[in-house]
CSV table of C-alpha atoms in Angstrom, one decimal:
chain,number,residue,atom,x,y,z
A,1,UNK,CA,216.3,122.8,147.1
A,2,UNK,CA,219.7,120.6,147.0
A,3,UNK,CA,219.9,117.1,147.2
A,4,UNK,CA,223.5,117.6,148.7
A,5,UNK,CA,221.9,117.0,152.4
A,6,UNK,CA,220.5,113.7,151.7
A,7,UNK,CA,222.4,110.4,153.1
A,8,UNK,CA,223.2,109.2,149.5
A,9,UNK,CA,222.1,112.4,147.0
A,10,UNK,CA,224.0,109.7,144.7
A,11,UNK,CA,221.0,108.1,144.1
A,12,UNK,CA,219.0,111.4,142.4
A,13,UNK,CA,219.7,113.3,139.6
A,14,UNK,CA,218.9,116.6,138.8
A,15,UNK,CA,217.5,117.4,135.4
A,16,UNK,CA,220.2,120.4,134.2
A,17,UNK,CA,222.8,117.7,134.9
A,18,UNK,CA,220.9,115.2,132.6
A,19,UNK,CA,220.1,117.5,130.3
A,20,UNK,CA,224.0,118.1,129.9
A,21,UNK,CA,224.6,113.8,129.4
A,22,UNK,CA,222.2,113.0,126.8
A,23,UNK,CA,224.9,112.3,124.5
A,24,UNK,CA,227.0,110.8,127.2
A,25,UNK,CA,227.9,107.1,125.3
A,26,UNK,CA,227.7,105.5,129.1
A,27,UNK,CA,224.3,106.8,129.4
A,28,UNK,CA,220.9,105.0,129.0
A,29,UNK,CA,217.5,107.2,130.5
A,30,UNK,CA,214.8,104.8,130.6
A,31,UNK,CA,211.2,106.0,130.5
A,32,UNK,CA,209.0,104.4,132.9
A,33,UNK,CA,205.8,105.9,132.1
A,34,UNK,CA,203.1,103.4,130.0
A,35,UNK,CA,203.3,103.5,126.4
A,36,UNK,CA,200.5,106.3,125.8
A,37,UNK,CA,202.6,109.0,128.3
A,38,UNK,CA,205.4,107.9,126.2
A,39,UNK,CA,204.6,108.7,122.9
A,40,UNK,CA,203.2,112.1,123.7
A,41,UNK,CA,206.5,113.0,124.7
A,42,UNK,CA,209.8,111.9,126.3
A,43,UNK,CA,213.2,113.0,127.0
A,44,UNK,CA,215.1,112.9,124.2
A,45,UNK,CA,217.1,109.3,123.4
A,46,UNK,CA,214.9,107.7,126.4
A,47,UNK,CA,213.7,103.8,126.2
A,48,UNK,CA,210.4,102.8,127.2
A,49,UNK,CA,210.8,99.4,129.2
A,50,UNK,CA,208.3,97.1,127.8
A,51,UNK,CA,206.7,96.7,131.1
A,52,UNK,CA,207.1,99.6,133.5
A,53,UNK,CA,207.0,98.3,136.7
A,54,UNK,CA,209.6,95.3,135.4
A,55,UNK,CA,207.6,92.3,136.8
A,56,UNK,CA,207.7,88.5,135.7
A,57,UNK,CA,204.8,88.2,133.1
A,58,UNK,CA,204.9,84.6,133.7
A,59,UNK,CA,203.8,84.9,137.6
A,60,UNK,CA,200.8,86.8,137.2
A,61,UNK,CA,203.1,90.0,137.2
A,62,UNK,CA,203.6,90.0,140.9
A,63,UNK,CA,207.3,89.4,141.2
A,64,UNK,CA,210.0,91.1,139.8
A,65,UNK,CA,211.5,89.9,136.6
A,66,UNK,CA,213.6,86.6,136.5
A,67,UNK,CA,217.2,87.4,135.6
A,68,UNK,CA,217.5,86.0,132.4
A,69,UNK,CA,214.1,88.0,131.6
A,70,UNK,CA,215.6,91.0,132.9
A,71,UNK,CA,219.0,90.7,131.4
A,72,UNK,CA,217.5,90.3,128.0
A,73,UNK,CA,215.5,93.6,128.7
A,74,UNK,CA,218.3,95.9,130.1
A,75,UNK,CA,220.2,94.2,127.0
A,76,UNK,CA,217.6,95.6,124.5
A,77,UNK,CA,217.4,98.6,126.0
A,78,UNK,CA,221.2,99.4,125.8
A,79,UNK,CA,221.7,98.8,129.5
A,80,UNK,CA,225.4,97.2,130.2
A,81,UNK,CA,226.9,96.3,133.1
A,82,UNK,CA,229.2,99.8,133.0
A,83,UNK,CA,225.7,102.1,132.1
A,84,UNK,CA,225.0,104.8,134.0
A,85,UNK,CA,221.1,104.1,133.9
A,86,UNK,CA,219.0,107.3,134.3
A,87,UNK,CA,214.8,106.5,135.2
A,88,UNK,CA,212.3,108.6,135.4
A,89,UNK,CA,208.4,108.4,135.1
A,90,UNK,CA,205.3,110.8,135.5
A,91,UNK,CA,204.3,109.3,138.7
A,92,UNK,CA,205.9,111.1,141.5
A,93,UNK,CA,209.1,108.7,140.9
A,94,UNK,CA,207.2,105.3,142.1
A,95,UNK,CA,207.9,103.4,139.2
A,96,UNK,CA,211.4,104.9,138.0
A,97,UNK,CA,212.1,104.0,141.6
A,98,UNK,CA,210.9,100.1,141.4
A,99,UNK,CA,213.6,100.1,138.5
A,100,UNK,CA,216.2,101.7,140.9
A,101,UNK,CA,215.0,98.5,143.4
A,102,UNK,CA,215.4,96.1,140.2
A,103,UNK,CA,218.6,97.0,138.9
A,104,UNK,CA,220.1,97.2,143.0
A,105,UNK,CA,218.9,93.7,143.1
A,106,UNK,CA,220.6,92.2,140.3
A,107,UNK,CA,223.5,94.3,141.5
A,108,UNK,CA,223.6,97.3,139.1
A,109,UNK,CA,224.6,100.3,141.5
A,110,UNK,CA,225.1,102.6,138.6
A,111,UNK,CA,221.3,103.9,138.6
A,112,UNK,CA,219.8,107.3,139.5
A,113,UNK,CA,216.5,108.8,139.9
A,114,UNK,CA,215.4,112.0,137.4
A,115,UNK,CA,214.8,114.0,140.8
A,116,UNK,CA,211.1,115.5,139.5
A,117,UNK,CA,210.6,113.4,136.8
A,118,UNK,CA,209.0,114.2,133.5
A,119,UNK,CA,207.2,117.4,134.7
A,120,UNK,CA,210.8,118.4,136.2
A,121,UNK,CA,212.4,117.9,132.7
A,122,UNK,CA,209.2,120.1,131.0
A,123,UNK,CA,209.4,122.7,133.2
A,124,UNK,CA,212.7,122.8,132.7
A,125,UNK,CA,212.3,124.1,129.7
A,126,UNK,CA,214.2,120.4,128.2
A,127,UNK,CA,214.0,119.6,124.8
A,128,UNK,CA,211.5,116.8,124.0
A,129,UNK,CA,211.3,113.9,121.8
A,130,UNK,CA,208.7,112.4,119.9
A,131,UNK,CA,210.9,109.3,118.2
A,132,UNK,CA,212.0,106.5,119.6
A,133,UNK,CA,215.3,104.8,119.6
A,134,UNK,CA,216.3,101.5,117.6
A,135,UNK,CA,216.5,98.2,119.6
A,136,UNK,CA,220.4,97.9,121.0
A,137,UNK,CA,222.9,95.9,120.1
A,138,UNK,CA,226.2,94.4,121.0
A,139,UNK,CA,225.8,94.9,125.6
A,140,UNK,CA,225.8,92.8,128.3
A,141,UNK,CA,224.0,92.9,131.3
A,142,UNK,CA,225.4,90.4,133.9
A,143,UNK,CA,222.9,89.8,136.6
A,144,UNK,CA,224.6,89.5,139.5
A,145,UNK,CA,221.6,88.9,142.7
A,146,UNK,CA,221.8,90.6,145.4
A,147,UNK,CA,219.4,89.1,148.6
A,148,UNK,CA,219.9,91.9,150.9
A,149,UNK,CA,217.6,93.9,148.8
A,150,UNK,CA,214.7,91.8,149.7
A,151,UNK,CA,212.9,90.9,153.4
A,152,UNK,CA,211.9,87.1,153.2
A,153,UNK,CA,208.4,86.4,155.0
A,154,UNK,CA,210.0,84.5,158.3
A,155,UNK,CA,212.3,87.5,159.1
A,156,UNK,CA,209.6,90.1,158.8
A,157,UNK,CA,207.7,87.9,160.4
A,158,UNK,CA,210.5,87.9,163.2
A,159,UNK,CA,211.1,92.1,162.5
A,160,UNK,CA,208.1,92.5,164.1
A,161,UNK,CA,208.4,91.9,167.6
A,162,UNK,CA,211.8,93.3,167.6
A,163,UNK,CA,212.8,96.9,169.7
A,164,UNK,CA,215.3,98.0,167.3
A,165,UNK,CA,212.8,97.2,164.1
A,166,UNK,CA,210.2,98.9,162.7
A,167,UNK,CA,207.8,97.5,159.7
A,168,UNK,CA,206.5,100.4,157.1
A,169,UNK,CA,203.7,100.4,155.3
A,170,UNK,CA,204.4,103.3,152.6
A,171,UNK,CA,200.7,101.8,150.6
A,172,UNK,CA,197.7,104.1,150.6
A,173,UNK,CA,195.1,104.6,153.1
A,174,UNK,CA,192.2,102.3,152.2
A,175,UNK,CA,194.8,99.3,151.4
A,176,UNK,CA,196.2,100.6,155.4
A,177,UNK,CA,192.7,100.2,157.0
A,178,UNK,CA,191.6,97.5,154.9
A,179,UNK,CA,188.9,99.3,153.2
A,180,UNK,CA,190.7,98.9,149.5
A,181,UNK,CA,191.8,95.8,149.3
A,182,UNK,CA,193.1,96.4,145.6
A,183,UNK,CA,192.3,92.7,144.4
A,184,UNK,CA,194.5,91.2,147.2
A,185,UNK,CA,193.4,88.2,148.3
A,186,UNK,CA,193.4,89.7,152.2
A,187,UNK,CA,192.5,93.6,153.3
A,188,UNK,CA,194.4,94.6,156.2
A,189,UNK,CA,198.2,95.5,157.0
A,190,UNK,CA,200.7,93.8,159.0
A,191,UNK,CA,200.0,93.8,162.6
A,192,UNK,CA,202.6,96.3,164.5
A,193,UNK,CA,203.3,98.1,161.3
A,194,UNK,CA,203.7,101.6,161.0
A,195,UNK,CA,201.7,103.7,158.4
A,196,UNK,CA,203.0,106.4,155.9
A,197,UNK,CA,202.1,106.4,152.5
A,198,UNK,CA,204.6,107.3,149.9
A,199,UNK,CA,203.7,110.6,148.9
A,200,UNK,CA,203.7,112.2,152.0
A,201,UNK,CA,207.5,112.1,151.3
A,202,UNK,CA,207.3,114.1,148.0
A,203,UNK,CA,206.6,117.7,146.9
A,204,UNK,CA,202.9,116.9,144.6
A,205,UNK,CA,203.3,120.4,143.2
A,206,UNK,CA,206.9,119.7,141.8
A,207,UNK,CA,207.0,115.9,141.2
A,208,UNK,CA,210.3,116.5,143.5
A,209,UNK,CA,211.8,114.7,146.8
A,210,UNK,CA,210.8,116.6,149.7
A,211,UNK,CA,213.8,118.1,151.7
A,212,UNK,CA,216.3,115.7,153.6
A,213,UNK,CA,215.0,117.6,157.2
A,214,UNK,CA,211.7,117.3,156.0
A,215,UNK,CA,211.7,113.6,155.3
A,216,UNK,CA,213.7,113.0,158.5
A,217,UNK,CA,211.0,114.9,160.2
A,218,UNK,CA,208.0,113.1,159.3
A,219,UNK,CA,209.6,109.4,159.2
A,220,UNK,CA,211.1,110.4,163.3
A,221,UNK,CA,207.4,111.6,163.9
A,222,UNK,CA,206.2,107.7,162.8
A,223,UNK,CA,209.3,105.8,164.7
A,224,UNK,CA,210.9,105.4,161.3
A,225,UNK,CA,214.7,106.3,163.1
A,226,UNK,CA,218.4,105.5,161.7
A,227,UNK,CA,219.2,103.4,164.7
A,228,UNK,CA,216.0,101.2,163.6
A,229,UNK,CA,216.1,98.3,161.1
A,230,UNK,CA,213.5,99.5,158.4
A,231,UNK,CA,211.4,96.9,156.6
A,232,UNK,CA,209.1,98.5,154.1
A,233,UNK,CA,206.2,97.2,151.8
């Protein structure tokens, strides 16, 4: 399958290509597996961020980092504001995505997704690492915040009773129909929403995007359409 169909194939990477770029002084591949997945293997040269789905340890971990906690991070980690940053995770992509989101935010558009992830790389046939690289020096990450990224409550609030909007819901089932309420303080969804979880829009055998027909296929088949304004959560 080629990514070359997609809107913006930009945003993945295939593993042959990476595997080529390793040694690529511009390039940083961040791990964003936990520590335990890490250490029994990574791609060689990759960074484990310290926490993997990069929110503010100070609020409870349910934002995002602040930028000066996530400028001394990418900083650490090698990440400068001319790094082609390369994530990947054993998860299907959700948290190497979440530091695609993290690094758009604070205005870092050099960063792709491993398309497959770590079980793309291994059965690759890819060389794997056991050691792990010394702390960086001598970057600079420049946070530069970018608002679009983010919905605030009051517009999605607004989104919803809009024609030409449509609210996703990508979480699970039981957090859709309120009977998984994963420690939130309310069950439910948001009224008008549309449901389609994540995974539905990636190949579980492979670890891989689905198709670009596919995807358009089964987000037109939920309303999700390019002349709508998509809010997702």
């Amino acid at each position: 399958m080629t990514t070359e169909d997609y809107a913006h194939p930009e945003y993945l990477v295939e593993a042959d290509w990476l595997a080529e770029h390793l040694n690529d002084d511009n390039v940083v591949v961040v791990d964003c597996d936990v520590d335990a997945g890490y250490n029994r293997g990574h791609i060689p040269g990759a960074v484990l961020i310290p926490d993997n789905f990069v929110k503010d340890p100070d609020t409870n971990r349910t934002l995002m980092m602040t930028p000066s906690q996530f400028k001394e991070m990418c900083e650490g980690l090698g990440i400068g504001d001319d790094t082609t940053v390369i994530s990947y995770d054993n998860a299907q992509s959700v948290t190497a995505a979440r530091m695609w989101w993290v690094l758009n935010t604070y205005g870092h558009r050099n960063a792709r997704v491993l398309n497959g992830g770590w079980r793309g790389w291994v059965t690759g046939g890819h060389t794997i690492s056991f050691q792990r690289p010394a702390r960086a020096e001598g970057v600079t990450f420049t946070p530069n915040f970018d608002d679009s990224m983010l919905v605030k409550v009051d517009e999605l609030k607004e989104a919803c009773t809009l024609e030409d909007s449509v609210v996703w819901d990508v979480r699970t089932d039981g957090e859709w129909d309120g009977s998984n309420n994963r420690a939130n303080a309310r069950a439910g969804h948001i009224p008008g929403a549309v449901h389609l979880e994540w995974l539905n829009l990636m190949d579980r055998e492979t670890h891989r995007f689905k198709s670009a027909s596919e995807i358009r296929q089964l987000l037109s088949e939920h309303g999700i359409t390019p002349d709508k304004n998509v809010y997702t959560y």
